[in-house]
PDB file of C-alpha atoms in Angstrom:
ATOM      1  CA  MET A 250     -16.187   1.802   7.838  1.00 49.00           C
ATOM      2  CA  ILE A 251     -16.918   3.385   4.491  1.00 45.00           C
ATOM      3  CA  GLN A 252     -15.391   0.369   2.747  1.00 47.00           C
ATOM      4  CA  ARG A 253     -18.567  -1.502   3.731  1.00 48.00           C
ATOM      5  CA  TYR A 254     -20.646   1.035   1.810  1.00 43.00           C
ATOM      6  CA  LEU A 255     -18.293   0.985  -1.167  1.00 42.00           C
ATOM      7  CA  ALA A 256     -18.723  -2.788  -1.118  1.00 46.00           C
ATOM      8  CA  THR A 257     -22.471  -2.294  -0.999  1.00 45.00           C
ATOM      9  CA  CYS A 258     -22.333  -0.152  -4.126  1.00 43.00           C
ATOM     10  CA  LYS A 259     -20.019  -2.556  -5.968  1.00 44.00           C
ATOM     11  CA  ALA A 260     -22.134  -5.563  -5.001  1.00 42.00           C
ATOM     12  CA  THR A 261     -25.231  -4.252  -6.734  1.00 40.00           C
ATOM     13  CA  ASN A 262     -26.011  -5.038 -10.345  1.00 38.00           C
ATOM     14  CA  ASN A 263     -27.240  -2.733 -13.088  1.00 37.00           C
ATOM     15  CA  ARG A 264     -30.964  -3.148 -12.434  1.00 36.00           C
ATOM     16  CA  GLU A 265     -32.694   0.177 -11.905  1.00 39.00           C
ATOM     17  CA  ALA A 266     -33.968  -0.802  -8.445  1.00 35.00           C
ATOM     18  CA  THR A 267     -30.524  -0.725  -6.793  1.00 35.00           C
ATOM     19  CA  ILE A 268     -28.377   1.861  -5.073  1.00 33.00           C
ATOM     20  CA  PRO A 269     -26.431   3.900  -7.656  1.00 33.00           C
ATOM     21  CA  ARG A 270     -22.795   2.855  -7.755  1.00 27.00           C
ATOM     22  CA  LEU A 271     -20.379   5.043  -5.799  1.00 25.00           C
ATOM     23  CA  ALA A 272     -23.192   7.399  -4.777  1.00 30.00           C
ATOM     24  CA  LEU A 273     -21.889   8.136  -1.273  1.00 31.00           C
ATOM     25  CA  ALA A 274     -23.310  11.565  -0.532  1.00 33.00           C
ATOM     26  CA  ARG A 275     -25.676  14.041  -1.968  1.00 35.00           C
ATOM     27  CA  THR A 276     -27.872  17.108  -1.432  1.00 38.00           C
ATOM     28  CA  ALA A 277     -31.407  17.873  -2.595  1.00 41.00           C
ATOM     29  CA  LEU A 278     -32.603  21.061  -4.253  1.00 40.00           C
ATOM     30  CA  LEU A 279     -35.979  22.684  -4.059  1.00 35.00           C
ATOM     31  CA  HIS A 280     -38.746  23.041  -6.638  1.00 37.00           C
ATOM     32  CA  GLY A 281     -40.240  26.468  -7.055  1.00 38.00           C
ATOM     33  CA  ARG A 282     -39.416  29.974  -8.151  1.00 45.00           C
ATOM     34  CA  SER A 283     -35.701  30.776  -8.290  1.00 50.00           C
ATOM     35  CA  ASN A 284     -36.076  33.726  -5.922  1.00 57.00           C
ATOM     36  CA  ALA A 285     -38.225  31.875  -3.369  1.00 69.00           C
ATOM     37  CA  LYS A 286     -36.859  31.278   0.120  1.00 80.00           C
ATOM     38  CA  LYS A 287     -36.004  27.621   0.562  1.00 83.00           C
ATOM     39  CA  HIS A 288     -36.177  25.017   3.300  1.00 88.00           C
ATOM     40  CA  PHE A 289     -32.829  23.207   3.607  1.00 91.00           C
ATOM     41  CA  VAL A 290     -32.583  19.905   5.482  1.00 93.00           C
ATOM     42  CA  LEU A 291     -28.986  19.082   6.451  1.00 95.00           C
ATOM     43  CA  VAL A 292     -27.845  15.506   7.118  1.00 95.00           C
ATOM     44  CA  HIS A 293     -24.439  14.807   8.707  1.00 95.00           C
ATOM     45  CA  LYS A 294     -21.720  12.227   8.038  1.00 93.00           C
ATOM     46  CA  ALA A 295     -21.033   9.089  10.108  1.00 93.00           C
ATOM     47  CA  CYS A 296     -20.098   9.706  13.775  1.00 95.00           C
ATOM     48  CA  PHE A 297     -21.055  13.392  13.530  1.00 97.00           C
ATOM     49  CA  GLY A 298     -24.336  15.213  14.166  1.00 98.00           C
ATOM     50  CA  ALA A 299     -26.417  18.281  13.376  1.00 98.00           C
ATOM     51  CA  TRP A 300     -23.777  20.343  15.215  1.00 98.00           C
ATOM     52  CA  SER A 301     -21.350  19.959  12.293  1.00 97.00           C
ATOM     53  CA  TRP A 302     -23.585  22.269  10.216  1.00 97.00           C
ATOM     54  CA  TYR A 303     -23.587  25.204  12.644  1.00 98.00           C
ATOM     55  CA  LYS A 304     -21.861  27.633  10.254  1.00 97.00           C
ATOM     56  CA  ILE A 305     -24.261  26.816   7.411  1.00 96.00           C
ATOM     57  CA  LEU A 306     -27.207  27.058   9.808  1.00 97.00           C
ATOM     58  CA  ALA A 307     -26.185  30.594  10.758  1.00 97.00           C
ATOM     59  CA  LEU A 308     -25.674  31.696   7.139  1.00 96.00           C
ATOM     60  CA  MET A 309     -28.993  30.294   5.970  1.00 94.00           C
ATOM     61  CA  ARG A 310     -31.011  31.703   8.842  1.00 94.00           C
ATOM     62  CA  SER A 311     -29.436  35.140   8.493  1.00 94.00           C
ATOM     63  CA  SER A 312     -30.391  35.156   4.805  1.00 92.00           C
ATOM     64  CA  GLY A 313     -34.012  34.290   5.561  1.00 91.00           C
ATOM     65  CA  HIS A 314     -34.034  30.643   4.541  1.00 91.00           C
ATOM     66  CA  ASN A 315     -35.693  27.968   6.645  1.00 91.00           C
ATOM     67  CA  VAL A 316     -33.208  25.286   7.696  1.00 94.00           C
ATOM     68  CA  THR A 317     -33.346  22.070   9.706  1.00 96.00           C
ATOM     69  CA  ALA A 318     -30.285  20.043  10.759  1.00 97.00           C
ATOM     70  CA  ILE A 319     -31.135  16.411  11.506  1.00 97.00           C
ATOM     71  CA  ASP A 320     -29.493  14.145  14.084  1.00 98.00           C
ATOM     72  CA  LEU A 321     -29.670  10.601  12.731  1.00 98.00           C
ATOM     73  CA  GLY A 322     -30.047   7.710  15.164  1.00 98.00           C
ATOM     74  CA  SER A 323     -27.511   7.695  18.028  1.00 97.00           C
ATOM     75  CA  SER A 324     -25.899  10.846  16.625  1.00 98.00           C
ATOM     76  CA  GLY A 325     -25.478  14.357  17.988  1.00 97.00           C
ATOM     77  CA  ILE A 326     -28.085  14.815  20.713  1.00 97.00           C
ATOM     78  CA  ASN A 327     -30.324  11.983  19.518  1.00 98.00           C
ATOM     79  CA  PRO A 328     -31.140  10.093  22.742  1.00 97.00           C
ATOM     80  CA  LYS A 329     -30.692   6.618  21.269  1.00 96.00           C
ATOM     81  CA  GLN A 330     -27.521   4.677  22.091  1.00 95.00           C
ATOM     82  CA  THR A 331     -25.671   2.696  19.432  1.00 94.00           C
ATOM     83  CA  PHE A 332     -26.827  -0.697  20.733  1.00 91.00           C
ATOM     84  CA  GLU A 333     -30.449   0.489  20.481  1.00 95.00           C
ATOM     85  CA  ILE A 334     -30.338   0.936  16.690  1.00 95.00           C
ATOM     86  CA  PRO A 335     -28.946  -2.340  15.259  1.00 93.00           C
ATOM     87  CA  ARG A 336     -30.717  -1.895  11.906  1.00 95.00           C
ATOM     88  CA  PHE A 337     -29.796   0.687   9.281  1.00 96.00           C
ATOM     89  CA  SER A 338     -33.457   1.702   9.078  1.00 97.00           C
ATOM     90  CA  ASP A 339     -33.249   2.691  12.762  1.00 97.00           C
ATOM     91  CA  TYR A 340     -30.305   4.961  11.961  1.00 97.00           C
ATOM     92  CA  LEU A 341     -32.238   6.635   9.129  1.00 97.00           C
ATOM     93  CA  SER A 342     -35.567   6.956  10.949  1.00 97.00           C
ATOM     94  CA  PRO A 343     -35.164  10.562  12.259  1.00 98.00           C
ATOM     95  CA  LEU A 344     -34.811  11.855   8.684  1.00 97.00           C
ATOM     96  CA  MET A 345     -37.584   9.675   7.315  1.00 97.00           C
ATOM     97  CA  GLU A 346     -39.961  10.729  10.090  1.00 97.00           C
ATOM     98  CA  PHE A 347     -39.152  14.387   9.532  1.00 96.00           C
ATOM     99  CA  VAL A 348     -39.760  14.286   5.765  1.00 94.00           C
ATOM    100  CA  ALA A 349     -42.958  12.283   6.276  1.00 95.00           C
ATOM    101  CA  SER A 350     -44.227  14.991   8.637  1.00 95.00           C
ATOM    102  CA  LEU A 351     -43.914  17.783   6.062  1.00 92.00           C
ATOM    103  CA  PRO A 352     -47.086  19.272   4.535  1.00 89.00           C
ATOM    104  CA  ALA A 353     -48.049  17.758   1.200  1.00 82.00           C
ATOM    105  CA  ASN A 354     -47.126  20.921  -0.726  1.00 82.00           C
ATOM    106  CA  ARG A 355     -43.782  21.521   1.008  1.00 84.00           C
ATOM    107  CA  LYS A 356     -40.626  21.145  -1.105  1.00 86.00           C
ATOM    108  CA  VAL A 357     -37.256  20.869   0.652  1.00 88.00           C
ATOM    109  CA  VAL A 358     -33.549  20.895  -0.142  1.00 85.00           C
ATOM    110  CA  LEU A 359     -31.912  17.733   1.228  1.00 89.00           C
ATOM    111  CA  VAL A 360     -28.187  18.138   1.882  1.00 90.00           C
ATOM    112  CA  GLY A 361     -26.272  14.943   2.661  1.00 90.00           C
ATOM    113  CA  HIS A 362     -22.657  14.602   3.828  1.00 90.00           C
ATOM    114  CA  GLU A 363     -20.939  11.214   3.333  1.00 85.00           C
ATOM    115  CA  LEU A 364     -23.167   8.571   4.949  1.00 87.00           C
ATOM    116  CA  GLY A 365     -25.889  11.218   5.065  1.00 90.00           C
ATOM    117  CA  GLY A 366     -26.001  10.744   1.305  1.00 86.00           C
ATOM    118  CA  LEU A 367     -27.380   7.250   1.727  1.00 88.00           C
ATOM    119  CA  ALA A 368     -29.954   8.675   4.115  1.00 92.00           C
ATOM    120  CA  ILE A 369     -31.218  11.211   1.619  1.00 91.00           C
ATOM    121  CA  SER A 370     -31.183   8.592  -1.154  1.00 89.00           C
ATOM    122  CA  LYS A 371     -33.738   6.693   0.906  1.00 92.00           C
ATOM    123  CA  ALA A 372     -35.764   9.875   1.436  1.00 92.00           C
ATOM    124  CA  MET A 373     -35.663  10.694  -2.281  1.00 90.00           C
ATOM    125  CA  GLU A 374     -36.911   7.235  -3.222  1.00 92.00           C
ATOM    126  CA  THR A 375     -39.683   7.353  -0.622  1.00 93.00           C
ATOM    127  CA  PHE A 376     -40.720  11.004  -1.117  1.00 91.00           C
ATOM    128  CA  PRO A 377     -39.681  11.982  -4.689  1.00 88.00           C
ATOM    129  CA  GLU A 378     -42.426  14.607  -4.906  1.00 81.00           C
ATOM    130  CA  THR A 379     -40.735  16.500  -2.046  1.00 79.00           C
ATOM    131  CA  THR A 380     -37.177  16.873  -3.371  1.00 70.00           C
ATOM    132  CA  ILE A 381     -34.675  17.693  -6.118  1.00 53.00           C
ATOM    133  CA  TYR A 382     -30.994  17.578  -5.083  1.00 56.00           C
ATOM    134  CA  THR A 383     -27.133  18.009  -4.959  1.00 53.00           C
ATOM    135  CA  GLU A 384     -24.172  16.065  -3.511  1.00 52.00           C
ATOM    136  CA  PHE A 385     -20.657  15.897  -2.065  1.00 49.00           C
ATOM    137  CA  VAL A 386     -18.552  13.118  -0.532  1.00 44.00           C
ATOM    138  CA  ASN A 387     -16.056  11.658   1.903  1.00 43.00           C
ATOM    139  CA  SER A 388     -15.041   8.357   3.538  1.00 38.00           C
ATOM    140  CA  ALA A 389     -13.014   6.923   6.396  1.00 40.00           C
ATOM    141  CA  SER A 390     -10.376   4.316   7.361  1.00 43.00           C
ATOM    142  CA  GLN A 391      -7.354   5.003   9.559  1.00 49.00           C
ATOM    143  CA  PRO A 392      -5.436   3.160  12.348  1.00 57.00           C
ATOM    144  CA  ASP A 393      -6.387   5.923  14.799  1.00 76.00           C
ATOM    145  CA  ASN A 394     -10.060   5.064  14.399  1.00 86.00           C
ATOM    146  CA  ARG A 395     -11.505   2.576  16.880  1.00 87.00           C
ATOM    147  CA  VAL A 396     -13.442  -0.555  15.980  1.00 88.00           C
ATOM    148  CA  ILE A 397     -15.256  -2.076  18.971  1.00 89.00           C
ATOM    149  CA  TYR A 398     -16.119  -5.766  19.441  1.00 89.00           C
ATOM    150  CA  ASP A 399     -19.000  -5.723  21.926  1.00 86.00           C
ATOM    151  CA  ASN A 400     -19.767  -9.393  21.210  1.00 86.00           C
ATOM    152  CA  GLY A 401     -16.206 -10.605  21.633  1.00 88.00           C
ATOM    153  CA  PRO A 402     -13.151 -10.715  19.312  1.00 85.00           C
ATOM    154  CA  THR A 403     -14.334 -13.852  17.510  1.00 89.00           C
ATOM    155  CA  ASN A 404     -17.511 -12.125  16.318  1.00 88.00           C
ATOM    156  CA  PRO A 405     -17.851  -9.284  13.794  1.00 86.00           C
ATOM    157  CA  PRO A 406     -17.203  -5.734  15.082  1.00 88.00           C
ATOM    158  CA  THR A 407     -20.248  -3.874  16.363  1.00 91.00           C
ATOM    159  CA  THR A 408     -19.329  -0.175  16.458  1.00 93.00           C
ATOM    160  CA  PHE A 409     -16.869   2.310  14.983  1.00 91.00           C
ATOM    161  CA  ILE A 410     -15.664   5.750  16.093  1.00 93.00           C
ATOM    162  CA  ILE A 411     -13.345   8.276  14.460  1.00 92.00           C
ATOM    163  CA  GLY A 412     -10.061   8.943  16.283  1.00 93.00           C
ATOM    164  CA  PRO A 413      -8.655  12.419  17.088  1.00 94.00           C
ATOM    165  CA  LYS A 414      -5.533  12.113  14.927  1.00 94.00           C
ATOM    166  CA  TYR A 415      -7.623  10.972  12.015  1.00 92.00           C
ATOM    167  CA  LEU A 416      -9.886  13.989  12.507  1.00 94.00           C
ATOM    168  CA  GLU A 417      -6.903  16.325  12.524  1.00 95.00           C
ATOM    169  CA  THR A 418      -4.976  14.951   9.559  1.00 92.00           C
ATOM    170  CA  ASN A 419      -7.743  13.739   7.253  1.00 91.00           C
ATOM    171  CA  LEU A 420     -10.932  15.661   7.962  1.00 93.00           C
ATOM    172  CA  TYR A 421      -9.948  19.032   9.454  1.00 95.00           C
ATOM    173  CA  GLN A 422      -6.566  19.699   7.862  1.00 94.00           C
ATOM    174  CA  ARG A 423      -7.835  22.971   6.342  1.00 95.00           C
ATOM    175  CA  SER A 424     -10.349  23.844   9.058  1.00 97.00           C
ATOM    176  CA  PRO A 425      -9.892  26.084  12.149  1.00 97.00           C
ATOM    177  CA  SER A 426      -8.310  24.413  15.180  1.00 97.00           C
ATOM    178  CA  GLN A 427     -11.288  25.441  17.316  1.00 98.00           C
ATOM    179  CA  ASP A 428     -13.580  23.360  15.119  1.00 98.00           C
ATOM    180  CA  LEU A 429     -11.254  20.379  15.374  1.00 98.00           C
ATOM    181  CA  ALA A 430     -11.298  20.693  19.161  1.00 98.00           C
ATOM    182  CA  LEU A 431     -15.105  20.800  19.094  1.00 97.00           C
ATOM    183  CA  ALA A 432     -15.294  17.677  16.946  1.00 97.00           C
ATOM    184  CA  THR A 433     -13.035  15.656  19.271  1.00 97.00           C
ATOM    185  CA  THR A 434     -15.551  16.224  22.083  1.00 97.00           C
ATOM    186  CA  LEU A 435     -18.729  15.541  20.090  1.00 98.00           C
ATOM    187  CA  VAL A 436     -18.160  12.601  17.712  1.00 97.00           C
ATOM    188  CA  ARG A 437     -20.068   9.462  18.687  1.00 97.00           C
ATOM    189  CA  PRO A 438     -19.766   5.787  17.699  1.00 95.00           C
ATOM    190  CA  ILE A 439     -21.825   4.383  14.854  1.00 94.00           C
ATOM    191  CA  TYR A 440     -23.122   0.844  14.546  1.00 94.00           C
ATOM    192  CA  PHE A 441     -21.297  -1.412  12.072  1.00 90.00           C
ATOM    193  CA  TYR A 442     -24.209  -2.078   9.722  1.00 92.00           C
ATOM    194  CA  SER A 443     -23.760  -5.055   7.436  1.00 89.00           C
ATOM    195  CA  VAL A 444     -23.565  -4.673   3.685  1.00 89.00           C
ATOM    196  CA  LYS A 445     -26.678  -6.875   3.461  1.00 91.00           C
ATOM    197  CA  ASP A 446     -28.613  -4.583   5.797  1.00 93.00           C
ATOM    198  CA  VAL A 447     -27.600  -1.397   3.951  1.00 92.00           C
ATOM    199  CA  SER A 448     -28.269  -2.955   0.526  1.00 91.00           C
ATOM    200  CA  LYS A 449     -31.712  -4.064   1.646  1.00 92.00           C
ATOM    201  CA  GLU A 450     -32.601  -0.622   2.969  1.00 92.00           C
ATOM    202  CA  ILE A 451     -31.205   1.540   0.143  1.00 90.00           C
ATOM    203  CA  VAL A 452     -33.052   0.333  -2.943  1.00 90.00           C
ATOM    204  CA  VAL A 453     -33.786   3.053  -5.474  1.00 87.00           C
ATOM    205  CA  SER A 454     -35.501   3.275  -8.861  1.00 90.00           C
ATOM    206  CA  ARG A 455     -35.291   5.480 -11.923  1.00 88.00           C
ATOM    207  CA  LYS A 456     -38.986   6.266 -11.641  1.00 91.00           C
ATOM    208  CA  ARG A 457     -38.767   7.742  -8.137  1.00 91.00           C
ATOM    209  CA  TYR A 458     -35.139   8.438  -7.147  1.00 86.00           C
ATOM    210  CA  GLY A 459     -34.300   9.128 -10.785  1.00 86.00           C
ATOM    211  CA  SER A 460     -36.986  11.810 -11.030  1.00 87.00           C
ATOM    212  CA  VAL A 461     -35.112  14.031  -8.545  1.00 86.00           C
ATOM    213  CA  LYS A 462     -32.652  16.599  -9.899  1.00 85.00           C
ATOM    214  CA  ARG A 463     -29.118  16.218  -8.562  1.00 84.00           C
ATOM    215  CA  ALA A 464     -25.860  18.099  -8.385  1.00 82.00           C
ATOM    216  CA  PHE A 465     -22.398  17.218  -7.104  1.00 83.00           C
ATOM    217  CA  ILE A 466     -20.122  19.579  -5.184  1.00 87.00           C
ATOM    218  CA  VAL A 467     -16.462  18.572  -5.467  1.00 84.00           C
ATOM    219  CA  ALA A 468     -14.260  19.241  -2.414  1.00 86.00           C
ATOM    220  CA  VAL A 469     -10.938  19.745  -4.186  1.00 84.00           C
ATOM    221  CA  GLU A 470      -8.683  19.222  -1.122  1.00 86.00           C
ATOM    222  CA  ASP A 471     -10.599  16.249   0.275  1.00 86.00           C
ATOM    223  CA  LYS A 472      -7.911  13.825   1.516  1.00 82.00           C
ATOM    224  CA  LEU A 473     -10.326  10.935   2.005  1.00 73.00           C
ATOM    225  CA  VAL A 474     -11.921  10.828  -1.413  1.00 72.00           C
ATOM    226  CA  LYS A 475      -9.423  12.258  -3.833  1.00 75.00           C
ATOM    227  CA  GLU A 476     -10.638  14.559  -6.571  1.00 78.00           C
ATOM    228  CA  GLU A 477      -9.998  11.832  -9.156  1.00 80.00           C
ATOM    229  CA  PHE A 478     -12.322   9.468  -7.320  1.00 81.00           C
ATOM    230  CA  GLN A 479     -14.967  12.159  -6.964  1.00 79.00           C
ATOM    231  CA  ARG A 480     -14.795  12.656 -10.743  1.00 83.00           C
ATOM    232  CA  LEU A 481     -15.257   8.905 -11.166  1.00 83.00           C
ATOM    233  CA  MET A 482     -18.364   9.065  -8.997  1.00 79.00           C
ATOM    234  CA  ILE A 483     -19.700  11.823 -11.223  1.00 81.00           C
ATOM    235  CA  GLU A 484     -18.974   9.738 -14.313  1.00 86.00           C
ATOM    236  CA  LYS A 485     -20.693   6.638 -12.881  1.00 82.00           C
ATOM    237  CA  ASN A 486     -23.794   8.481 -11.681  1.00 81.00           C
ATOM    238  CA  PRO A 487     -23.998  11.736 -13.693  1.00 84.00           C
ATOM    239  CA  PRO A 488     -25.738  14.600 -11.840  1.00 84.00           C
ATOM    240  CA  ASP A 489     -27.525  17.549 -13.413  1.00 87.00           C
ATOM    241  CA  GLU A 490     -24.985  20.057 -12.100  1.00 86.00           C
ATOM    242  CA  VAL A 491     -21.348  19.911 -10.919  1.00 87.00           C
ATOM    243  CA  GLU A 492     -19.552  22.567  -8.889  1.00 88.00           C
ATOM    244  CA  GLU A 493     -16.198  22.529  -7.120  1.00 89.00           C
ATOM    245  CA  ILE A 494     -14.856  24.373  -4.098  1.00 92.00           C
ATOM    246  CA  GLN A 495     -11.118  25.043  -4.011  1.00 93.00           C
ATOM    247  CA  GLY A 496      -9.329  24.619  -0.675  1.00 92.00           C
ATOM    248  CA  ALA A 497     -12.152  22.588   0.873  1.00 92.00           C
ATOM    249  CA  ASP A 498     -11.245  19.628   3.058  1.00 91.00           C
ATOM    250  CA  THR A 499     -13.614  16.804   3.946  1.00 90.00           C
ATOM    251  CA  MET A 500     -15.460  19.088   6.364  1.00 94.00           C
ATOM    252  CA  ILE A 501     -16.433  21.435   3.570  1.00 93.00           C
ATOM    253  CA  MET A 502     -19.106  23.115   5.700  1.00 95.00           C
ATOM    254  CA  ILE A 503     -16.409  24.006   8.250  1.00 97.00           C
ATOM    255  CA  SER A 504     -13.420  24.876   6.046  1.00 96.00           C
ATOM    256  CA  LYS A 505     -15.351  26.761   3.335  1.00 96.00           C
ATOM    257  CA  PRO A 506     -18.807  27.588   4.752  1.00 96.00           C
ATOM    258  CA  GLN A 507     -19.421  30.758   2.735  1.00 96.00           C
ATOM    259  CA  GLN A 508     -18.455  29.074  -0.521  1.00 95.00           C
ATOM    260  CA  LEU A 509     -20.645  26.055   0.207  1.00 94.00           C
ATOM    261  CA  PHE A 510     -23.562  28.279   1.170  1.00 94.00           C
ATOM    262  CA  THR A 511     -23.180  30.267  -2.048  1.00 94.00           C
ATOM    263  CA  SER A 512     -22.979  27.098  -4.134  1.00 91.00           C
ATOM    264  CA  LEU A 513     -26.114  25.645  -2.577  1.00 90.00           C
ATOM    265  CA  LEU A 514     -28.081  28.803  -3.262  1.00 89.00           C
ATOM    266  CA  ARG A 515     -26.729  29.124  -6.803  1.00 87.00           C
ATOM    267  CA  ILE A 516     -27.625  25.539  -7.679  1.00 82.00           C
ATOM    268  CA  GLY A 517     -31.009  25.961  -6.028  1.00 77.00           C
ATOM    269  CA  ARG A 518     -31.842  28.923  -8.229  1.00 77.00           C
ATOM    270  CA  LYS A 519     -31.220  26.819 -11.341  1.00 75.00           C
ATOM    271  CA  PHE A 520     -34.061  24.482 -10.398  1.00 70.00           C
TER     272      PHE A 520
END
């Protein structure tokens, strides 16, 4: 499915009001004093949910930080079904509604994983006064994954879901087996949004999106987006800070939660 979003990025031109090329995932960092407690907002990857952040949730809460994990449309325990959110804006709406509900003086740290990066790009463009941020990536395409044709085989596919073998060999290869087992029971389908729909929804500008500080966290053992490709993403859309986590697979918050937590706090203190 991620090829559609790569195509979205490649299809855009160099005007400032377009999605940044190869910007697949990112995290936002808070304004304020370096020693202030922060409010982190965590946004999951495609087919996953807020549950995928449970280790980071525990670490942040135990250290006194406020943290919110969002379920995007038809994800996690969000009550919507896939067929009820046929527009990309519907998928993003839980995050957008949450950020819109924040007090005017509240600054948050937006953390996006894979497709969650597009979600927080939209939030950054819409609410630039609320965020500064950081990023990390992954993608997906494997025979074990299922593409579903609800409208018949002669029409475009409608939904996509990650398969268990793909989870094991490409996302969780360095993560505990218990977490893999959990994921196989909780992943949900995602609607196959068109490139046109995503491109229309994710339009960003230097004035708003570009005013938000960014960082990129490299997952060195990511099998989906190789380190070389992550470096290319950094080159194409240079962030303010770059960190890397050795031994981290795609599910960086599962395989290396303490290291990710430490990196997020360290980057946050710099802003």
